[in-house]
Amino acid sequence: MLLTDDLLLDYARCHRRAYLHREGDRHHRAPEKDFVLKLRREHQQQIQRVLAGQTVVTPQYAPQDWPAGAAATETLMAAGVEQIHRGILRWTAPLEAFPQWTGLELVGRPTLLVKQPGVSRFGDWCYQPVNIKLGKRPKSEYKLVAMFQGLILTQVQATPPPDPQLILREGSSHRVDSGYWLGKMVAAVTDCVAALRGPEPPEVFISRQRCSLCPWYDHCHGVAVAIQHLSLVPGVTPGRYASLQGAGVTSLAQLAVLQPEQVEPEIEPAIAHHLQRQAQAIFENRPLPLGRMHPSRPSLAPIELYFDLEAEPDQDVDFLFGVFCVNHAKQTETFHGFFAEHPRDEPLIWQQFLALLHRYPTAPIFHFSPYEVETVKRLSQRYRMSQYSMRSLLPRFIDVHAWLMQVAVLPVENYSLKSVAKWLGFAWRDQGLSGDQTVCLYNQWLDTADQEAMAMIRRYNEDDCRATHLLRMWLHQWSQGEPGNFSKYP
């Protein structure tokens, strides 16, 4: 069985993903998302920046031809090449220390093999694996992969290498402690091999952040929905899921009637109560009150503003300030989208945004997450907005997500704007478009001035604003205690 470092990386991130990559039906696998392709391009650009001005040698071999790649790499190692880029490490012989790994072909592909002082079968030198990673911190999966490569390299050069090295996004370097991570890597590989050799894929578990970019997400989500898997209940983390299973709570119906003492002390009573209410809302398909209505929340104002941002973190630019203006007195709705045609236009659209807010000095400004207010504070410092103006502006912002979480439990899988608005009956005009993809579209705009790319970004932002407005109206009714109007909006 072939076990590559890429497959081990997949396993470290998601056991099921590794199995599906190897054994899954390709018809269930979606194409890679544009944002994933963008990250890959950025990773290659990062590698090029790190290697700029350095002398490296790349072995020549056909794609996926691991034996040829390994042979070419070992030839360069025997010649004492200082730095080998994209070398192949391969080992097929049994490892006496790990008899459970029988029948494996191990393949590792470190970014670099760097010549170091030492003694190996090649001469008075050895090699150290170095990986250039796009992440900003030395994640555990990076370290496991580095140790896996180090293990193969130990066999290839007949001596343990120096501790593997990680070069991270900001250019910082991190040494992987072999003494600490070797045992963890061996355990991970052993578990990975057992899972890959199993007759069925590992159990599904949906995690919105971890799963969102995976090409198997739609397939796994369909499986989870079909069996009403508890990972679809907001707040059920892998650790809490294990605790629930240990207490015999394995179904949505059981979780919906959970008594906190059933899972003490593994899960705190307040958290257990929250999980029970969330499961009850989903099981009964209806919103439930939290009993903390806020009469201080504003009634409908004559004019209300709904605010959403689009940003490109890598360029440190907020490129679209969207404001949906609802005039209840005149019964009109107007969207204002301030778009930075170039990152240097950010101060211009910031001033345009502020001018609109000052045009309606008493209008509340609704938004869906803390990010909008955090950005306003950050940009006010960047562009030196007066503290007096900020003190008058900040109290106008109202986070409808925070409001929602204080007053209601909804029958939803998560509390993202998309999930909540979808439950309310809202639909985005560009189906399937996400915030990540707007970043790709903005880069497309910068490269080609594609008008459709800009139009899609504006539509997406406007729909976010409109969805926020819809949720605000629902919350207004909910907080007014109007049970006849608790149904979904058309």
PDB file of N, CA and C in Angstrom, residues 429-430 455-465:
ATOM      1  N   ARG A 429     -28.303  35.490  -4.998  1.00  0.00           N
ATOM      2  CA  ARG A 429     -28.512  35.438  -6.448  1.00  0.00           C
ATOM      3  C   ARG A 429     -27.470  34.576  -7.152  1.00  0.00           C
ATOM      4  N   ASP A 430     -26.239  34.624  -6.701  1.00  0.00           N
ATOM      5  CA  ASP A 430     -25.185  33.784  -7.282  1.00  0.00           C
ATOM      6  C   ASP A 430     -25.000  32.572  -6.381  1.00  0.00           C
ATOM      7  N   ALA A 455     -19.054  42.832 -10.723  1.00  0.00           N
ATOM      8  CA  ALA A 455     -20.506  42.785 -10.546  1.00  0.00           C
ATOM      9  C   ALA A 455     -20.905  41.657  -9.595  1.00  0.00           C
ATOM     10  N   MET A 456     -20.235  40.510  -9.698  1.00  0.00           N
ATOM     11  CA  MET A 456     -20.544  39.384  -8.810  1.00  0.00           C
ATOM     12  C   MET A 456     -20.197  39.720  -7.364  1.00  0.00           C
ATOM     13  N   ILE A 457     -19.078  40.396  -7.165  1.00  0.00           N
ATOM     14  CA  ILE A 457     -18.696  40.798  -5.806  1.00  0.00           C
ATOM     15  C   ILE A 457     -19.748  41.735  -5.222  1.00  0.00           C
ATOM     16  N   ARG A 458     -20.191  42.705  -6.015  1.00  0.00           N
ATOM     17  CA  ARG A 458     -21.186  43.667  -5.538  1.00  0.00           C
ATOM     18  C   ARG A 458     -22.509  42.972  -5.229  1.00  0.00           C
ATOM     19  N   ARG A 459     -22.931  42.046  -6.111  1.00  0.00           N
ATOM     20  CA  ARG A 459     -24.189  41.326  -5.857  1.00  0.00           C
ATOM     21  C   ARG A 459     -24.093  40.525  -4.565  1.00  0.00           C
ATOM     22  N   TYR A 460     -22.964  39.858  -4.400  1.00  0.00           N
ATOM     23  CA  TYR A 460     -22.781  39.036  -3.203  1.00  0.00           C
ATOM     24  C   TYR A 460     -22.836  39.900  -1.948  1.00  0.00           C
ATOM     25  N   ASN A 461     -22.159  41.027  -1.976  1.00  0.00           N
ATOM     26  CA  ASN A 461     -22.150  41.917  -0.827  1.00  0.00           C
ATOM     27  C   ASN A 461     -23.539  42.486  -0.556  1.00  0.00           C
ATOM     28  N   GLU A 462     -24.232  42.881  -1.615  1.00  0.00           N
ATOM     29  CA  GLU A 462     -25.593  43.402  -1.435  1.00  0.00           C
ATOM     30  C   GLU A 462     -26.503  42.339  -0.843  1.00  0.00           C
ATOM     31  N   ASP A 463     -26.370  41.110  -1.315  1.00  0.00           N
ATOM     32  CA  ASP A 463     -27.203  40.035  -0.777  1.00  0.00           C
ATOM     33  C   ASP A 463     -26.879  39.773   0.693  1.00  0.00           C
ATOM     34  N   ASP A 464     -25.607  39.883   1.075  1.00  0.00           N
ATOM     35  CA  ASP A 464     -25.256  39.773   2.492  1.00  0.00           C
ATOM     36  C   ASP A 464     -25.970  40.852   3.305  1.00  0.00           C
ATOM     37  N   CYS A 465     -25.985  42.068   2.788  1.00  0.00           N
ATOM     38  CA  CYS A 465     -26.669  43.166   3.483  1.00  0.00           C
ATOM     39  C   CYS A 465     -28.166  42.903   3.581  1.00  0.00           C
TER      40      CYS A 465
END
